[in-house]
Coordinates of C-alpha atoms in Angstrom, one line a residue:
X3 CA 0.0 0.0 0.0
X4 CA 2.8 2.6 0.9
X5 CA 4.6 1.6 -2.1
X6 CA 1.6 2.8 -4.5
X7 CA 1.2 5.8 -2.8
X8 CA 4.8 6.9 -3.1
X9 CA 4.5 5.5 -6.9
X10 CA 1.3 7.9 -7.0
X11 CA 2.6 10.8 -5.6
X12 CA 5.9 10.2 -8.3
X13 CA 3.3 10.5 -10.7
X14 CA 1.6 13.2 -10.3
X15 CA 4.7 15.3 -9.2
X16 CA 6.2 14.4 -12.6
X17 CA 2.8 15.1 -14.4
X18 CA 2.2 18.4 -12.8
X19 CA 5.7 19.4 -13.4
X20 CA 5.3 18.3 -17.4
X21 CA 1.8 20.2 -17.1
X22 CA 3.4 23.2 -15.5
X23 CA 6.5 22.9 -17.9
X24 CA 3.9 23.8 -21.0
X25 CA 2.4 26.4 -19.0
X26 CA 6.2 27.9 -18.4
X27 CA 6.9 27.2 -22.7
X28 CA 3.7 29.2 -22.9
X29 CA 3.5 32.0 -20.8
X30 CA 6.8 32.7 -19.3
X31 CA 8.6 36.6 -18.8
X32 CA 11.4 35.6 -21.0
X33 CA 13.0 32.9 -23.2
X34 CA 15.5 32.4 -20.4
X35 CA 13.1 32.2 -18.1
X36 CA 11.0 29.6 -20.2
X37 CA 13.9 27.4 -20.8
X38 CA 15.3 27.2 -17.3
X39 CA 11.5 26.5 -15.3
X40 CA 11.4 24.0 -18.3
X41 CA 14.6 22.0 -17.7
X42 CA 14.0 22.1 -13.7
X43 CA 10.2 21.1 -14.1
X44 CA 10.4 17.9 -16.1
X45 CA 14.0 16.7 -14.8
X46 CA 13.3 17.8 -11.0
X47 CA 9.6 18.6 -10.3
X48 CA 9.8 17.5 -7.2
X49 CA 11.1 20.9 -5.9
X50 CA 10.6 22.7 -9.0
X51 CA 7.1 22.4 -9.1
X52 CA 6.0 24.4 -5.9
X53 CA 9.0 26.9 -6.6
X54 CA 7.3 27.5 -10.3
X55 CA 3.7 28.2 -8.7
X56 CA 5.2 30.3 -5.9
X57 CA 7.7 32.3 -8.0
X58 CA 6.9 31.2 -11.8
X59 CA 3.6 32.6 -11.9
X60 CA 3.6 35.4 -15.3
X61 CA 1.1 37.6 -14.3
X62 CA -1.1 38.8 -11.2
X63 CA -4.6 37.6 -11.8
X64 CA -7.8 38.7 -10.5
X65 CA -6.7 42.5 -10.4
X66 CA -9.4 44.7 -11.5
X67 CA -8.6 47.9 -13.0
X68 CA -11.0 51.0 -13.7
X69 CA -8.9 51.8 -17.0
X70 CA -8.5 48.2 -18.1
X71 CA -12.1 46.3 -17.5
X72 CA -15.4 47.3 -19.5
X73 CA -18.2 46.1 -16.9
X74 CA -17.1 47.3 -13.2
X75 CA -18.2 49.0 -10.6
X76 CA -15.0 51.0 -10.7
X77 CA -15.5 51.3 -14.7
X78 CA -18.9 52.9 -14.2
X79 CA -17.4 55.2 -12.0
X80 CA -14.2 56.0 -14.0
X81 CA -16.6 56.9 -16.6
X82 CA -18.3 59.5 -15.0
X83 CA -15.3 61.7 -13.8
X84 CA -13.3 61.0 -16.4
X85 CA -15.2 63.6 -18.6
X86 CA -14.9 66.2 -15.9
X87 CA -11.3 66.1 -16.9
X88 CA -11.5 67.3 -20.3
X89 CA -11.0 70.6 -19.9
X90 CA -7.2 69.8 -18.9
X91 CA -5.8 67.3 -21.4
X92 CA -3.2 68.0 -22.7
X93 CA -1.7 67.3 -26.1
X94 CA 0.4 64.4 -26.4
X95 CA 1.3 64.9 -30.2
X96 CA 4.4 67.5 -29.0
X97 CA 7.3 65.4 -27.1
X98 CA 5.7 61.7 -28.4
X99 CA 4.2 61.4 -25.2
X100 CA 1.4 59.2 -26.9
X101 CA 2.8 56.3 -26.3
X102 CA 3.0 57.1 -22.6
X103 CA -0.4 57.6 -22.3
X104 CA -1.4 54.1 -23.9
X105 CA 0.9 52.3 -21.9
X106 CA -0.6 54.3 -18.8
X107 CA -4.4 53.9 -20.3
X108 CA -4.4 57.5 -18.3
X109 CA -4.2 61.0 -20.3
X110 CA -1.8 63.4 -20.1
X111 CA -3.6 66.3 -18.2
X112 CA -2.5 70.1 -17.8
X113 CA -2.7 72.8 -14.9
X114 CA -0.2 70.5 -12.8
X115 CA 2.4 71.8 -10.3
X116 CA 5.1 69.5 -9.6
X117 CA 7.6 69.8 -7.4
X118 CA 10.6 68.0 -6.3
X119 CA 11.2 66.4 -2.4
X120 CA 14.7 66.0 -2.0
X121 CA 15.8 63.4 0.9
X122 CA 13.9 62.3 3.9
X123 CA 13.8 65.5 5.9
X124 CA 12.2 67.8 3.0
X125 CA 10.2 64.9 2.1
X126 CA 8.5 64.2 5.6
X127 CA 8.0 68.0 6.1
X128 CA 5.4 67.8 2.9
X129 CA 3.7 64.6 3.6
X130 CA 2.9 65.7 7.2
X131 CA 1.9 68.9 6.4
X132 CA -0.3 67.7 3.8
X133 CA -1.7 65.1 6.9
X134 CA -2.5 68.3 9.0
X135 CA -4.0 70.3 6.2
X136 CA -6.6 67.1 5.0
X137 CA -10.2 67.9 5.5
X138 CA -12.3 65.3 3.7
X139 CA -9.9 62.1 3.4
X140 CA -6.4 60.6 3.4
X141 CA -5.4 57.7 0.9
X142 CA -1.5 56.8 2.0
X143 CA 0.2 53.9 0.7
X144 CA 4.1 52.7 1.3
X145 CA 5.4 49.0 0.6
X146 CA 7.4 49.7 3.8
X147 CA 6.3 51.4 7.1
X148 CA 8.4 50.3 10.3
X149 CA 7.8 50.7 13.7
X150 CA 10.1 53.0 14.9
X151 CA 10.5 56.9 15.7
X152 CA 9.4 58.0 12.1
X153 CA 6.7 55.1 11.5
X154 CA 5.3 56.5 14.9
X155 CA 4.9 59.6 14.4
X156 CA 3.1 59.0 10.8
X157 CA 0.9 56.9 13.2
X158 CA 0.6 59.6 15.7
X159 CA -0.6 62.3 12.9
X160 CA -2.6 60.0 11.2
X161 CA -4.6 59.2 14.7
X162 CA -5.3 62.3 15.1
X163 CA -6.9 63.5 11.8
X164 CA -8.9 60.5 12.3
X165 CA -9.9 61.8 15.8
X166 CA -11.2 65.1 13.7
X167 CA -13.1 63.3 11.5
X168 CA -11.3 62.9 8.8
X169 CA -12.2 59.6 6.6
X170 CA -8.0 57.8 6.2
X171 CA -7.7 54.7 4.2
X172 CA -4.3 53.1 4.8
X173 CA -2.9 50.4 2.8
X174 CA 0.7 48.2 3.2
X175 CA 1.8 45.1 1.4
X176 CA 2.3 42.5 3.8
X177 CA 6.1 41.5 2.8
X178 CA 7.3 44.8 3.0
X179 CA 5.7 45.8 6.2
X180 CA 6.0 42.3 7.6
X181 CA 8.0 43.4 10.6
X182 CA 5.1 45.6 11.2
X183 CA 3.4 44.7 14.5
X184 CA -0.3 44.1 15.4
X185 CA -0.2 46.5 18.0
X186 CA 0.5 49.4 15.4
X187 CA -2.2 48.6 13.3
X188 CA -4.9 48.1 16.0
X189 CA -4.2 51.4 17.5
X190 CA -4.6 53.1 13.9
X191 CA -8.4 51.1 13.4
X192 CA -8.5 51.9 17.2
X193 CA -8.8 55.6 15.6
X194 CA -11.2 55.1 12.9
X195 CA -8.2 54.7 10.4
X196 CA -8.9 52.2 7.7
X197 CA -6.7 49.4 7.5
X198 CA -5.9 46.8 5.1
X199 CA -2.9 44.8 3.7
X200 CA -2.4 44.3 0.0
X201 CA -2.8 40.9 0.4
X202 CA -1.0 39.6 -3.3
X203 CA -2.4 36.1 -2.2
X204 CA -6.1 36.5 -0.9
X205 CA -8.6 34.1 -1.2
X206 CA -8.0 30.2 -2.6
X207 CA -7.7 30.9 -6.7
X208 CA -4.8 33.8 -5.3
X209 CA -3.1 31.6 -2.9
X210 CA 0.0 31.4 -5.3
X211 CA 0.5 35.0 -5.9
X212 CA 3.0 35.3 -3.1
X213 CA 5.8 36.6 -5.4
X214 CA 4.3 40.1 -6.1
X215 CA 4.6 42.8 -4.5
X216 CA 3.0 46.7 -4.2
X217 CA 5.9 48.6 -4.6
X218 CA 3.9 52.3 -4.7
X219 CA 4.3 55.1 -2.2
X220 CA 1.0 57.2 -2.4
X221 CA -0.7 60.0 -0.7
X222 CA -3.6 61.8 -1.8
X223 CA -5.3 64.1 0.5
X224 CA -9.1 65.5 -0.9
X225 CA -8.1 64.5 -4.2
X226 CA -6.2 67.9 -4.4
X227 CA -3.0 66.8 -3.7
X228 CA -0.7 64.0 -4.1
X229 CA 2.8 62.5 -3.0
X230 CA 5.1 60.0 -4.8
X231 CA 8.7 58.5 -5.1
X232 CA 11.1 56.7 -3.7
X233 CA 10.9 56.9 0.0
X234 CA 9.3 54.5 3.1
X235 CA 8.6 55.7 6.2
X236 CA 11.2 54.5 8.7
X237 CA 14.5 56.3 10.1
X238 CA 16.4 54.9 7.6
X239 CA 14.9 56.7 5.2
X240 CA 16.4 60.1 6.9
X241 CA 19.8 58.7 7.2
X242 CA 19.5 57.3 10.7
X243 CA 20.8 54.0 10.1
X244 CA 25.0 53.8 10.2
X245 CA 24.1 50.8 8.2
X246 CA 23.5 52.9 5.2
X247 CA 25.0 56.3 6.4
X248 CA 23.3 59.3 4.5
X249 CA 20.4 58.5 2.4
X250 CA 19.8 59.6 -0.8
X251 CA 16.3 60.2 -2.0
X252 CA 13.7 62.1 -4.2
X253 CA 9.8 62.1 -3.8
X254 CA 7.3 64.5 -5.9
X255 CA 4.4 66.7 -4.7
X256 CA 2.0 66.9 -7.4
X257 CA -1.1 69.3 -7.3
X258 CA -3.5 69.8 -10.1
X259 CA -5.8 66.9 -12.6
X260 CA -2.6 64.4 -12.3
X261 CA -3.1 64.0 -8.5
X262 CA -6.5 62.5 -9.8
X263 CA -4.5 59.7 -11.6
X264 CA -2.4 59.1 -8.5
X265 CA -5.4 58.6 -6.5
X266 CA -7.1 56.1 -9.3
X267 CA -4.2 54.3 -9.0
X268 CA -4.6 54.1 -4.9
X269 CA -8.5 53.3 -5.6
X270 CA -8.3 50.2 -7.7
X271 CA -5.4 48.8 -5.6
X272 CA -8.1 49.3 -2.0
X273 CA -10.4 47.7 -4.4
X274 CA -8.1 44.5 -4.9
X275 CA -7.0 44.4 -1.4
X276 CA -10.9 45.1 0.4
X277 CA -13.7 44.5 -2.4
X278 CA -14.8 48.1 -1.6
X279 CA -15.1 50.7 -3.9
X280 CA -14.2 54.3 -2.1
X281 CA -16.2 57.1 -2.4
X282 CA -13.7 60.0 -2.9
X283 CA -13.9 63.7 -5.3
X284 CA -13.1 63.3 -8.4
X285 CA -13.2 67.1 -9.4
X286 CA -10.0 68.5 -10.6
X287 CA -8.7 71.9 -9.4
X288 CA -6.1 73.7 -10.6
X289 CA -4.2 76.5 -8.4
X290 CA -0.8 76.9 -10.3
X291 CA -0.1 80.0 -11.8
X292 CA 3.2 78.2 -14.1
X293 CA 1.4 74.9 -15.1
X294 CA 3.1 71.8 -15.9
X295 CA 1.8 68.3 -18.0
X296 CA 1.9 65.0 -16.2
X297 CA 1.1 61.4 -17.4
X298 CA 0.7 59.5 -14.2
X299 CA 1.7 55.7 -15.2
X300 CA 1.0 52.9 -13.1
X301 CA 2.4 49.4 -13.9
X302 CA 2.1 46.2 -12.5
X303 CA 2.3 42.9 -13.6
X304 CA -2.0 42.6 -14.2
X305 CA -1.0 44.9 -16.8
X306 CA -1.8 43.3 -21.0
X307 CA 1.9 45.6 -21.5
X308 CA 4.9 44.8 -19.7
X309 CA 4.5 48.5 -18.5
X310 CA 7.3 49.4 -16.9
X311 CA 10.0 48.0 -19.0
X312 CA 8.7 49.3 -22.5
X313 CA 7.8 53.0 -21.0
X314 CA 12.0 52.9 -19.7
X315 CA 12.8 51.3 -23.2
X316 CA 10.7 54.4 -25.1
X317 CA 12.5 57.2 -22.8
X318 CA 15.5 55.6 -23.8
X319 CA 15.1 55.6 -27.6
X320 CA 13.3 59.2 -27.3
X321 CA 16.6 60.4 -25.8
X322 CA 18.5 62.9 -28.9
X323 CA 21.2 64.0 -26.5
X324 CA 21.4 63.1 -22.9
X325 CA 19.6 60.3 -21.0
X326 CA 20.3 60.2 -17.4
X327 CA 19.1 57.6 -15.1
X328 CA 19.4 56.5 -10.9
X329 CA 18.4 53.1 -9.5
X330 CA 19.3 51.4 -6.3
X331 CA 19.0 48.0 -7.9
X332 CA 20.5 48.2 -11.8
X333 CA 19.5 44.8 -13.4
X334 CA 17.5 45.7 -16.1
X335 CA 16.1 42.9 -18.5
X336 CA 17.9 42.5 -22.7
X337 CA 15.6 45.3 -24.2
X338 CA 16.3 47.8 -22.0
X339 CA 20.3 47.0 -22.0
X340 CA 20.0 46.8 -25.5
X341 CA 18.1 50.4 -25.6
X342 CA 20.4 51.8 -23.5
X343 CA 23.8 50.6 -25.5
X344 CA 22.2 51.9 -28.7
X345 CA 22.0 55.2 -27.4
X346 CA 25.0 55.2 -26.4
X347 CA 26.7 54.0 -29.7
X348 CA 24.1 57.1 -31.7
X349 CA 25.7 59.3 -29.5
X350 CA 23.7 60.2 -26.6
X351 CA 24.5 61.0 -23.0
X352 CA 24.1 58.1 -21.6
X353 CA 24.5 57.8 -17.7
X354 CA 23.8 55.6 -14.9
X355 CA 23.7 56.3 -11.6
X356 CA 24.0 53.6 -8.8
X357 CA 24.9 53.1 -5.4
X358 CA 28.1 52.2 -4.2
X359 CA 27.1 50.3 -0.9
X360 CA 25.3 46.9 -1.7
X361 CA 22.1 46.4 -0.1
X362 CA 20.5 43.6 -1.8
X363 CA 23.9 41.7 -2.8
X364 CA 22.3 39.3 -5.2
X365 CA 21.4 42.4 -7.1
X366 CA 24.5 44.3 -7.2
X367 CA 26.7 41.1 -7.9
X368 CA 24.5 40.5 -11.2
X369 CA 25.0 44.3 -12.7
X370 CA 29.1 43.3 -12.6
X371 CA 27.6 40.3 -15.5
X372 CA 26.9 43.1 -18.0
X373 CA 28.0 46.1 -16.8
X374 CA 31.4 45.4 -19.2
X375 CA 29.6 45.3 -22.3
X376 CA 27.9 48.7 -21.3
X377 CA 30.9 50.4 -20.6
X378 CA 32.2 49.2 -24.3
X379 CA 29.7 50.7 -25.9
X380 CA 29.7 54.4 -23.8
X381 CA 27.2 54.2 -21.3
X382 CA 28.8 56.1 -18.3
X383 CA 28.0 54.2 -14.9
X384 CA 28.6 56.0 -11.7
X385 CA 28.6 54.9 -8.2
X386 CA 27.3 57.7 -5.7
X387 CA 29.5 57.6 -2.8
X388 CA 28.2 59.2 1.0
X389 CA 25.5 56.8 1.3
X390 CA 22.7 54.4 -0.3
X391 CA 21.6 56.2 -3.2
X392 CA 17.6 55.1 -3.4
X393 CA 16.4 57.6 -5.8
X394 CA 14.2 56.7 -8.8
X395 CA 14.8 59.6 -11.4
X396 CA 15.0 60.0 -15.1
X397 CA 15.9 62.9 -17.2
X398 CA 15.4 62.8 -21.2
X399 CA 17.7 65.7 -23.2
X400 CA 16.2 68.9 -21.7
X401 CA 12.6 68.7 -22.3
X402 CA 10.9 65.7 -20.1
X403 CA 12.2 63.8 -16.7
X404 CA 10.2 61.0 -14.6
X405 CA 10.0 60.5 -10.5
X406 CA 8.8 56.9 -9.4
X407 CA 8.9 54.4 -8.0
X408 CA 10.6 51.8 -10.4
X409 CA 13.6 50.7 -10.3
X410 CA 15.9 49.0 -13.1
X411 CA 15.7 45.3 -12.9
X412 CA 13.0 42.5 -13.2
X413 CA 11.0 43.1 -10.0
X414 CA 10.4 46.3 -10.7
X415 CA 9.7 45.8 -14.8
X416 CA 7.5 42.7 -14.0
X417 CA 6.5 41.2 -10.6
X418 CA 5.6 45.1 -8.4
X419 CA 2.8 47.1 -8.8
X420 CA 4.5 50.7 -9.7
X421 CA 3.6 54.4 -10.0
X422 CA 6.0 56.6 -12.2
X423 CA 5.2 60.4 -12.7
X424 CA 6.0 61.4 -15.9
X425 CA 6.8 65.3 -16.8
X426 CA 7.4 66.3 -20.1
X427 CA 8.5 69.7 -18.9
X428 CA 11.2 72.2 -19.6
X429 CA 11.5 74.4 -16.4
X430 CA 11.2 70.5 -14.5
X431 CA 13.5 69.0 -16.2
X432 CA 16.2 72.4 -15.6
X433 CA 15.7 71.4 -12.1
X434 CA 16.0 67.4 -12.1
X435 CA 19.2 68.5 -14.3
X436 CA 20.3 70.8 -11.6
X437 CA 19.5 67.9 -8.7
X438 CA 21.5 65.2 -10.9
X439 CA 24.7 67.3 -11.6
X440 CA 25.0 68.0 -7.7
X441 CA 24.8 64.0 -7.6
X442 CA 27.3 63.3 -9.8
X443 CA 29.5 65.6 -7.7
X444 CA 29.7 62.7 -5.5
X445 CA 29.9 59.7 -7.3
X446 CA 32.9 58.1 -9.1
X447 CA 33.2 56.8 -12.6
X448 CA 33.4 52.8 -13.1
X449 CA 35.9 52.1 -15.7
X450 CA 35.9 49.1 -17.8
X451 CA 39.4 48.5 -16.3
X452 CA 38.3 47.6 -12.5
X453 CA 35.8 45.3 -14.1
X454 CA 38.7 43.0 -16.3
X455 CA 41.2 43.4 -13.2
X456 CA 38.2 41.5 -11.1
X457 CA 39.2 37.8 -10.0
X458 CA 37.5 34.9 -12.1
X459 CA 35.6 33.4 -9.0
X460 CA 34.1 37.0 -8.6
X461 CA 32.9 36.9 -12.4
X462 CA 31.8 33.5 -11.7
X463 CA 29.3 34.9 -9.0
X464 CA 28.4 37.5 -10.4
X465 CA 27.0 35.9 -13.6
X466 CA 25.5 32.7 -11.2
X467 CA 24.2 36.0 -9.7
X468 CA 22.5 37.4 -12.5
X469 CA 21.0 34.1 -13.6
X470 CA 18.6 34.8 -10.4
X471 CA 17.5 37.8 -11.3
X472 CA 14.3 36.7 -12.9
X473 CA 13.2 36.2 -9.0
X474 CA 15.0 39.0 -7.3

């Protein structure tokens, strides 16, 4: 009897794994990808075959999205405030922006102020003083929130707007925030503060959905103004940790019809995570006196584009003269290399900006892989040298630039739910320009000669290193 039940379970290990090997042939991310969850899943299903359904899985199902769907509740909505909009789109014809705005499914809008948050401190100042000037509602959002003297006082200020009355809906993902303690959220429901965790794998057809993550860092307050970028709310974040020394950060304050695309974005995800549909304002209102445009683009891997990596791939090939770029984590997938040495070889400006200090090492040994073949073809790379440099930030010649949340490599492009901010603006981009340079000031140039002089068993990790990065 125990011998036809181990030949049973054989069986159906080896034909889930051949099942699950068509579905990888199928549907995987990449041809890599495909051929190595192939190889594993018929030779070895035996581990291979939870690994593929944990980490394997191509998109994130059961998402619904207002701009995607036809027949939703969200939809119906989306419908009716959409038109109130009109008044402030924008035309996308001038900078090619069009394709932004597909790959968004959001317009471009006008009579937008944006302005740039540099580092924790400046940063912190804005959000809380946009907690303490909220009169209707709060939507905040950050993949990580700790419990310490920063994540506190968020707590604190939050509490006590609630205690006012206003209505705060405060959303997490559960991997980021998984050091997060009970007591922390009780006390904010305690306050009438709304609650919930993104939860990637609720209910039983989601289970498996354990590899995604909600990357975004939202606020909206009154759907008048909006907050996004790079930063989390602990102390690290203001250079408190020795760990990472001086940290090295940009957020955005938006106001104007864009901070309606930030808070659409916040909407569907409460939707996913609660099965509730919030009632918020979906009037626009414009106080700027020197407007900007703004394509707010979420991405996410329930997306039908692989958003994030073809909007970096069409900045890169819209670049004429300069394209400068920062990301903590630099391991971006073949199209956007490719895009990236072909500027480069054309004649463009291409730089990189990345952090000296590892703090995922898996993810800084794989950039050493290809970094060589960048550097042969005249992209710059440059290490920034005080601290951790966590900033998300492009700049395109000297017309459009882009604050995020998206960073270079395959999390980012395929498995996290992203917002990206994108400014097709003259006077904005003169002032990411002006940010960058100062940057630069403190980074050092890598030179294709540090990278030959490295010891073969450290090329050997690195490229066993950047065969992971499908999972990072």
């Amino acid at each position: 009897m125990t011998s036809w039940l181990v030949g049973l379970g054989v069986f159906l290990f080896h034909l889930g794994g051949a099942i699950s090997a068509v579905l990888a042939l199928m549907s995987s991310r990449t041809s890599q990808g495909a051929v190595a969850w192939i190889i594993s899943l018929v030779t070895f299903p035996y581990a291979a075959l939870p690994a593929y359904w944990v980490f394997g899985r191509p998109r994130f199902y059961g998402y619904v999205s207002a701009r995607g769907e036809h027949d939703t509740a969200l939809r119906r909505i989306l419908e009716r405030y959409r038109p109130l909009i009109a008044p402030y789109l924008a035309d996308s014809r001038r900078g090619n922006v069009r394709a932004v705005e597909r790959l968004a499914m959001m317009p471009m809008t006008s009579g937008n102020r944006a302005e740039l948050l540099i580092d924790g401190d400046e940063t912190f100042d804005s959000l809380f003083q946009g907690i303490a000037e909220a009169k209707e509602y709060i939507l905040i959002q950050f993949f990580i929130v700790r419990r310490d003297r920063l994540g506190i006082e968020l707590k604190n200020r939050l509490e006590r707007q609630a205690a006012r009355g206003v209505r705060i809906y405060f959303l997490f993902d559960e991997i980021g925030c998984r050091g997060l303690t009970d007591g922390y959220l009780d006390d904010l429901r305690r306050a009438g503060v709304e609650v919930s965790a993104f939860n990637s794998s609720r209910g039983l057809r989601h289970r498996f959905q354990l590899n995604f993550r909600n990357h975004r860092k939202v606020m909206v307050v009154d759907g008048q103004y909006g907050w996004t970028g790079g930063l989390n709310a602990g102390v690290e974040y203001l250079g408190e940790d020795p760990r990472h020394g001086p940290w090295r950060d940009t957020h955005l304050k938006l106001s104007g019809p864009s901070v309606l695309g930030l808070q659409e974005a916040f909407w569907e995800d409460w939707y996913w995570a609660t099965g509730k549909v919030l009632a918020l304002t979906w009037k626009p209102e414009v106080t700027c006196t020197e407007c900007q445009n703004v394509v707010i683009v979420p991405s996410g891997p329930a997306d039908p584009q692989e958003t994030a990596s073809l909007l970096t791939q069409h900045s890169i090939h819209s670049a004429q003269h300069r394209f400068w770029v920062t990301s903590p984590y630099f391991v971006p997938d073949q199209g956007v290399q490719d895009a990236l040495r072909l500027a480069a070889l054309r004649g463009v400006d291409v730089r990189v900006m990345i952090p000296e200090r590892p703090d995922h090492l898996l993810v800084f040994l794989s950039a050493f892989s290809f970094l060589p073949d960048m550097l042969r073809a005249g992209v710059k790379i440059y290490r920034y040298q005080p601290g951790f440099l966590h900033q998300k930030v492009t700049l395109i010649d000297d017309h459009s630039a882009a604050v995020g949340t998206v960073n270079l490599d395959n999390r980012s492009f395929r498995l996290n739910f992203e917002l990206t901010a994108f400014i097709p603006d003259r006077g904005f981009a003169d002032e990411v320009e002006a940010m960058l340079e100062r940057d630069f000031e403190h980074c050092r140039e890598v030179t294709l000669e540090e990278l030959e002089r490295r010891p073969l068993w450290r090329k050997l990790v690195s490229r066993a290193a950047y065969l992971m990065a499908p999972v990072q």
